[in-house]
Amino acid sequence: MGTDKRPIGIFDSGIGGLTVLKEIEKRLPCESLIYFGDTARVPYGNKSRQTVIRFTTENILFLLKKRVKLIVIACNTSSSLALKYVRKIFKIPILGVIKPAVEKAIKVSKGKRIGVIGTKSTIASRAYEEELKRKDRNSLIFSRPCPLLVPFIEEGLIRSLLLEDLVKFYLKDLKGKIDTLILGCTHYPLIKNVIASYLKGVCIIDSAKEVAINTKRILEENGLLANSRNVSHKEFYVTDDPQNFFKLAKLFLKKNIENPKLVNV
Ligand code: DGL
């Protein structure tokens, strides 16, 4: 058991990364967590690689000032477009969401017919596709950008008929072709039930869960775990509208969070 009390830094373009925080909190209750949501510049999902790299670098610099011991890039778009770059320039362990989800998908998929859904930039980057092919070059991959799902979920329309129609619209081409689907966006775990009921029998991979399992493993391997007697705390920072973040966080976590603080990066 380690004794490193420093917090874990988690960031996302906005609110969606709370799905990752929730899973990390569940598996690592003694760890302190600092969450940064770049709410002033969300969405990242339709931005260019250069812009996402710049935002990602700035977010990491912010978390480093908070003396974090490990950084989790909860955002699929940042992980797809910027992870390789920031890993080269920062020494701190940085975990993205792609590899953990891909490893799980390859493990559970029987027919190696794997679907990936995400933002426009994530799908266009082909980051999931490349990682899947690297793990199993015979796997068949079906990718689909679903740009309207994020705004729908942020509007709280997670149990509406409109959402069911949208899911059908985006996933009809994948139905019958895949046995496994990677939810390649922070927001999608919130509508996992709607997706699962449309794609009956398909194994749905929630990257948030896999990232949390990997975070634990990396802390263990590097002797970075906090002591079990550690009194953990959580801090939330956003770049715009802390009240709205607080309100949406309740939808994501089903509980109130500590008051988010407004910051500039
Ligand atoms: N966090 C983003 C992702 O996982 C979704 C929201 C956005 O487009 O910024 O790709």
Tab-separated table of C-alpha atoms and ligand atoms in Angstrom:
chain	number	residue	atom	x	y	z
A	1	MET	CA	0.000	0.000	0.000
A	2	GLY	CA	1.428	3.415	-1.002
A	3	THR	CA	1.217	6.686	0.854
A	4	ASP	CA	0.994	9.286	-1.881
A	5	LYS	CA	-1.678	11.750	-0.797
A	6	ARG	CA	-1.428	13.964	-3.860
A	7	PRO	CA	-4.651	14.155	-5.889
A	8	ILE	CA	-5.446	12.580	-9.242
A	9	GLY	CA	-6.214	15.203	-11.904
A	10	ILE	CA	-9.082	14.499	-14.277
A	11	PHE	CA	-10.115	16.752	-17.113
A	12	ASP	CA	-12.686	16.944	-19.810
A	13	SER	CA	-13.927	19.530	-22.272
A	14	GLY	CA	-16.844	20.026	-19.900
A	15	ILE	CA	-19.198	17.989	-17.810
A	16	GLY	CA	-19.007	14.578	-19.508
A	17	GLY	CA	-15.821	13.464	-17.768
A	18	LEU	CA	-17.806	13.199	-14.562
A	19	THR	CA	-18.790	9.728	-15.787
A	20	VAL	CA	-15.085	8.871	-15.452
A	21	LEU	CA	-14.763	10.609	-12.074
A	22	LYS	CA	-17.718	8.570	-10.816
A	23	GLU	CA	-16.063	5.278	-11.739
A	24	ILE	CA	-12.684	6.351	-10.283
A	25	GLU	CA	-14.377	7.430	-7.067
A	26	LYS	CA	-16.058	4.022	-6.821
A	27	ARG	CA	-12.839	2.060	-7.241
A	28	LEU	CA	-10.439	4.408	-5.439
A	29	PRO	CA	-12.369	5.898	-2.492
A	30	CYS	CA	-9.214	6.963	-0.618
A	31	GLU	CA	-7.909	9.108	-3.466
A	32	SER	CA	-8.380	12.872	-3.643
A	33	LEU	CA	-9.614	14.071	-7.013
A	34	ILE	CA	-9.335	17.360	-8.868
A	35	TYR	CA	-11.724	17.727	-11.767
A	36	PHE	CA	-11.258	20.374	-14.419
A	37	GLY	CA	-14.032	21.032	-16.967
A	38	ASP	CA	-13.205	23.401	-19.807
A	39	THR	CA	-16.786	24.644	-20.025
A	40	ALA	CA	-15.824	27.907	-21.763
A	41	ARG	CA	-14.385	26.075	-24.772
A	42	VAL	CA	-16.639	22.991	-24.978
A	43	PRO	CA	-17.347	21.271	-27.355
A	44	TYR	CA	-13.975	19.878	-28.428
A	45	GLY	CA	-15.712	17.290	-30.600
A	46	ASN	CA	-15.791	19.382	-33.760
A	47	LYS	CA	-12.455	21.200	-33.354
A	48	SER	CA	-9.184	20.681	-35.230
A	49	ARG	CA	-6.237	18.642	-33.963
A	50	GLN	CA	-4.094	21.781	-33.402
A	51	THR	CA	-6.783	23.423	-31.294
A	52	VAL	CA	-7.487	20.319	-29.222
A	53	ILE	CA	-3.729	19.869	-28.633
A	54	ARG	CA	-3.466	23.476	-27.427
A	55	PHE	CA	-6.468	23.160	-25.095
A	56	THR	CA	-5.226	19.811	-23.765
A	57	THR	CA	-1.752	21.230	-23.051
A	58	GLU	CA	-3.236	24.207	-21.201
A	59	ASN	CA	-5.524	21.967	-19.143
A	60	ILE	CA	-2.582	19.774	-18.138
A	61	LEU	CA	-0.535	22.826	-17.127
A	62	PHE	CA	-3.437	23.920	-14.920
A	63	LEU	CA	-3.628	20.523	-13.208
A	64	LEU	CA	0.151	20.415	-12.720
A	65	LYS	CA	-0.110	23.631	-10.702
A	66	LYS	CA	-2.457	21.721	-8.393
A	67	ARG	CA	0.334	19.187	-7.796
A	68	VAL	CA	-1.496	16.147	-9.108
A	69	LYS	CA	0.281	12.774	-9.251
A	70	LEU	CA	-1.408	11.393	-12.366
A	71	ILE	CA	-3.623	12.886	-15.051
A	72	VAL	CA	-6.634	11.201	-16.606
A	73	ILE	CA	-7.769	12.695	-19.895
A	74	ALA	CA	-11.420	11.770	-19.568
A	75	CYS	CA	-12.292	13.418	-22.882
A	76	ASN	CA	-12.332	11.019	-25.831
A	77	THR	CA	-11.674	13.829	-28.303
A	78	SER	CA	-8.577	15.030	-26.391
A	79	SER	CA	-7.394	11.444	-25.978
A	80	SER	CA	-7.815	10.790	-29.705
A	81	LEU	CA	-6.146	13.956	-30.942
A	82	ALA	CA	-3.678	15.018	-28.269
A	83	LEU	CA	-2.618	12.129	-26.007
A	84	LYS	CA	0.434	11.102	-28.048
A	85	TYR	CA	1.634	14.709	-28.171
A	86	VAL	CA	1.237	15.547	-24.479
A	87	ARG	CA	2.816	12.267	-23.399
A	88	LYS	CA	5.964	13.347	-25.233
A	89	ILE	CA	6.185	16.705	-23.485
A	90	PHE	CA	5.084	15.967	-19.893
A	91	LYS	CA	6.794	13.566	-17.486
A	92	ILE	CA	3.743	12.856	-15.298
A	93	PRO	CA	1.783	9.639	-16.048
A	94	ILE	CA	-1.101	10.550	-18.376
A	95	LEU	CA	-3.902	8.110	-19.011
A	96	GLY	CA	-6.292	8.414	-21.947
A	97	VAL	CA	-9.593	6.668	-22.510
A	98	ILE	CA	-8.913	4.857	-25.774
A	99	LYS	CA	-6.540	2.027	-24.904
A	100	PRO	CA	-8.526	0.756	-21.889
A	101	ALA	CA	-11.752	0.622	-23.929
A	102	VAL	CA	-10.054	-1.064	-26.881
A	103	GLU	CA	-8.437	-3.731	-24.694
A	104	LYS	CA	-11.783	-4.595	-23.167
A	105	ALA	CA	-13.525	-4.659	-26.565
A	106	ILE	CA	-10.952	-7.043	-28.025
A	107	LYS	CA	-11.266	-9.257	-24.958
A	108	VAL	CA	-15.052	-9.584	-25.030
A	109	SER	CA	-15.810	-9.481	-28.755
A	110	LYS	CA	-16.422	-12.998	-30.055
A	111	GLY	CA	-16.727	-12.204	-33.764
A	112	LYS	CA	-14.293	-9.244	-33.716
A	113	ARG	CA	-16.915	-7.047	-35.352
A	114	ILE	CA	-16.583	-3.887	-33.342
A	115	GLY	CA	-18.483	-0.609	-33.579
A	116	VAL	CA	-17.160	2.737	-32.333
A	117	ILE	CA	-19.257	5.850	-31.810
A	118	GLY	CA	-18.002	9.276	-30.803
A	119	THR	CA	-17.739	12.934	-31.755
A	120	LYS	CA	-16.854	14.006	-35.296
A	121	SER	CA	-13.216	14.734	-34.385
A	122	THR	CA	-12.756	11.463	-32.478
A	123	ILE	CA	-14.059	9.362	-35.358
A	124	ALA	CA	-12.191	11.410	-38.006
A	125	SER	CA	-8.914	10.939	-36.085
A	126	ARG	CA	-9.238	7.131	-36.492
A	127	ALA	CA	-7.539	6.761	-33.102
A	128	TYR	CA	-9.879	3.964	-31.966
A	129	GLU	CA	-9.594	2.228	-35.308
A	130	GLU	CA	-5.786	2.283	-35.239
A	131	GLU	CA	-5.636	0.997	-31.669
A	132	LEU	CA	-8.142	-1.787	-32.448
A	133	LYS	CA	-6.146	-2.832	-35.521
A	134	ARG	CA	-2.930	-2.746	-33.507
A	135	LYS	CA	-4.433	-5.171	-30.997
A	136	ASP	CA	-6.078	-7.413	-33.578
A	137	ARG	CA	-5.493	-6.713	-37.227
A	138	ASN	CA	-8.295	-9.036	-38.275
A	139	SER	CA	-10.968	-7.109	-36.402
A	140	LEU	CA	-13.652	-5.461	-38.495
A	141	ILE	CA	-14.403	-1.931	-37.378
A	142	PHE	CA	-17.526	0.114	-37.981
A	143	SER	CA	-17.180	3.747	-36.898
A	144	ARG	CA	-19.940	6.313	-36.693
A	145	PRO	CA	-19.832	9.948	-35.554
A	146	CYS	CA	-22.921	10.929	-33.548
A	147	PRO	CA	-22.541	14.719	-33.150
A	148	LEU	CA	-26.055	15.455	-31.898
A	149	LEU	CA	-25.951	13.080	-28.939
A	150	VAL	CA	-23.827	15.370	-26.743
A	151	PRO	CA	-26.153	18.409	-26.936
A	152	PHE	CA	-29.167	16.140	-26.355
A	153	ILE	CA	-27.644	14.672	-23.222
A	154	GLU	CA	-26.556	18.102	-21.974
A	155	GLU	CA	-30.173	19.207	-22.324
A	156	GLY	CA	-31.076	16.391	-19.960
A	157	LEU	CA	-33.089	14.554	-22.646
A	158	ILE	CA	-31.782	11.185	-21.621
A	159	ARG	CA	-35.060	9.333	-21.455
A	160	SER	CA	-37.013	10.902	-24.303
A	161	LEU	CA	-38.607	9.494	-27.442
A	162	LEU	CA	-36.589	12.054	-29.379
A	163	LEU	CA	-33.403	10.502	-28.055
A	164	GLU	CA	-34.593	7.005	-28.980
A	165	ASP	CA	-35.185	8.219	-32.551
A	166	LEU	CA	-31.771	9.832	-32.692
A	167	VAL	CA	-30.072	6.684	-31.426
A	168	LYS	CA	-31.937	4.687	-34.075
A	169	PHE	CA	-30.915	7.182	-36.767
A	170	TYR	CA	-27.233	7.000	-35.867
A	171	LEU	CA	-26.986	3.284	-35.143
A	172	LYS	CA	-29.198	1.711	-37.800
A	173	ASP	CA	-26.202	1.063	-40.068
A	174	LEU	CA	-24.388	-0.759	-37.267
A	175	LYS	CA	-27.333	-2.933	-36.227
A	176	GLY	CA	-26.804	-6.553	-37.218
A	177	LYS	CA	-23.189	-5.913	-38.212
A	178	ILE	CA	-21.447	-5.669	-34.840
A	179	ASP	CA	-21.222	-7.797	-31.695
A	180	THR	CA	-19.485	-5.131	-29.562
A	181	LEU	CA	-19.844	-1.355	-29.386
A	182	ILE	CA	-17.390	1.087	-27.824
A	183	LEU	CA	-19.001	4.192	-26.340
A	184	GLY	CA	-16.230	6.553	-27.471
A	185	CYS	CA	-17.534	9.706	-25.808
A	186	THR	CA	-17.772	10.827	-22.201
A	187	HIS	CA	-21.508	11.468	-22.423
A	188	TYR	CA	-22.682	8.168	-23.857
A	189	PRO	CA	-22.571	6.062	-20.650
A	190	LEU	CA	-25.554	8.179	-19.557
A	191	ILE	CA	-27.670	6.756	-22.376
A	192	LYS	CA	-26.220	3.252	-22.309
A	193	ASN	CA	-29.669	1.752	-21.641
A	194	VAL	CA	-31.216	3.398	-24.702
A	195	ILE	CA	-28.344	2.201	-26.884
A	196	ALA	CA	-28.404	-1.310	-25.401
A	197	SER	CA	-32.134	-1.690	-25.914
A	198	TYR	CA	-31.802	-0.713	-29.594
A	199	LEU	CA	-28.738	-2.923	-30.177
A	200	LYS	CA	-30.009	-6.003	-28.346
A	201	GLY	CA	-27.364	-8.656	-27.751
A	202	VAL	CA	-24.462	-6.293	-28.502
A	203	CYS	CA	-21.842	-5.980	-25.776
A	204	ILE	CA	-21.522	-2.300	-24.842
A	205	ILE	CA	-18.128	-1.058	-23.657
A	206	ASP	CA	-18.276	1.891	-21.333
A	207	SER	CA	-14.819	3.459	-21.457
A	208	ALA	CA	-15.344	5.265	-18.109
A	209	LYS	CA	-15.325	1.965	-16.239
A	210	GLU	CA	-12.273	0.644	-18.056
A	211	VAL	CA	-10.350	3.880	-17.440
A	212	ALA	CA	-11.029	3.657	-13.703
A	213	ILE	CA	-9.750	0.054	-13.594
A	214	ASN	CA	-6.603	1.144	-15.440
A	215	THR	CA	-6.079	4.188	-13.212
A	216	LYS	CA	-6.030	1.892	-10.204
A	217	ARG	CA	-3.575	-0.453	-11.869
A	218	ILE	CA	-1.187	2.361	-12.840
A	219	LEU	CA	-1.225	3.842	-9.330
A	220	GLU	CA	-0.492	0.397	-7.886
A	221	GLU	CA	2.321	-0.325	-10.336
A	222	ASN	CA	3.988	3.042	-9.677
A	223	GLY	CA	3.579	3.024	-5.887
A	224	LEU	CA	1.337	6.091	-6.122
A	225	LEU	CA	-1.684	4.894	-4.153
A	226	ALA	CA	-2.925	6.934	-1.195
A	227	ASN	CA	-3.006	5.306	2.193
A	228	SER	CA	-6.329	3.692	3.145
A	229	ARG	CA	-6.546	6.122	6.106
A	230	ASN	CA	-6.207	9.122	3.802
A	231	VAL	CA	-9.045	11.638	4.172
A	232	SER	CA	-9.866	12.219	0.523
A	233	HIS	CA	-11.298	15.422	-0.894
A	234	LYS	CA	-12.667	16.611	-4.209
A	235	GLU	CA	-12.277	19.926	-5.991
A	236	PHE	CA	-13.987	21.082	-9.158
A	237	TYR	CA	-12.760	23.823	-11.491
A	238	VAL	CA	-14.469	25.160	-14.602
A	239	THR	CA	-13.711	27.884	-17.135
A	240	ASP	CA	-17.319	29.129	-17.417
A	241	ASP	CA	-20.690	29.090	-15.670
A	242	PRO	CA	-20.078	27.147	-12.448
A	243	GLN	CA	-23.825	27.164	-11.610
A	244	ASN	CA	-24.729	25.344	-14.795
A	245	PHE	CA	-21.933	22.840	-14.162
A	246	PHE	CA	-23.255	22.257	-10.652
A	247	LYS	CA	-26.773	21.652	-12.024
A	248	LEU	CA	-25.668	19.259	-14.757
A	249	ALA	CA	-23.340	17.444	-12.358
A	250	LYS	CA	-26.404	16.364	-10.414
A	251	LEU	CA	-27.766	14.716	-13.550
A	252	PHE	CA	-24.453	12.963	-14.216
A	253	LEU	CA	-23.636	11.882	-10.659
A	254	LYS	CA	-27.111	11.793	-9.093
A	255	LYS	CA	-25.795	13.830	-6.160
A	256	ASN	CA	-24.583	17.334	-5.386
A	257	ILE	CA	-20.911	18.129	-5.864
A	258	GLU	CA	-18.655	20.565	-3.979
A	259	ASN	CA	-19.066	24.086	-5.398
A	260	PRO	CA	-17.143	24.403	-8.665
A	261	LYS	CA	-14.661	27.292	-8.829
A	262	LEU	CA	-14.315	29.512	-11.868
A	263	VAL	CA	-10.783	29.667	-13.295
A	264	ASN	CA	-8.884	30.895	-16.328
A	265	VAL	CA	-6.257	28.786	-18.089
B	1	DGL	N1	-15.875	15.151	-23.939
B	1	DGL	C1	-16.095	15.009	-25.345
B	1	DGL	C2	-15.648	13.597	-25.759
B	1	DGL	O1	-15.606	12.677	-24.985
B	1	DGL	C3	-17.540	15.233	-25.714
B	1	DGL	C4	-17.953	16.678	-25.617
B	1	DGL	C5	-17.192	17.579	-26.582
B	1	DGL	O2	-17.425	17.517	-27.804
B	1	DGL	O3	-16.358	18.324	-26.097
B	1	DGL	O4	-15.336	13.406	-26.900
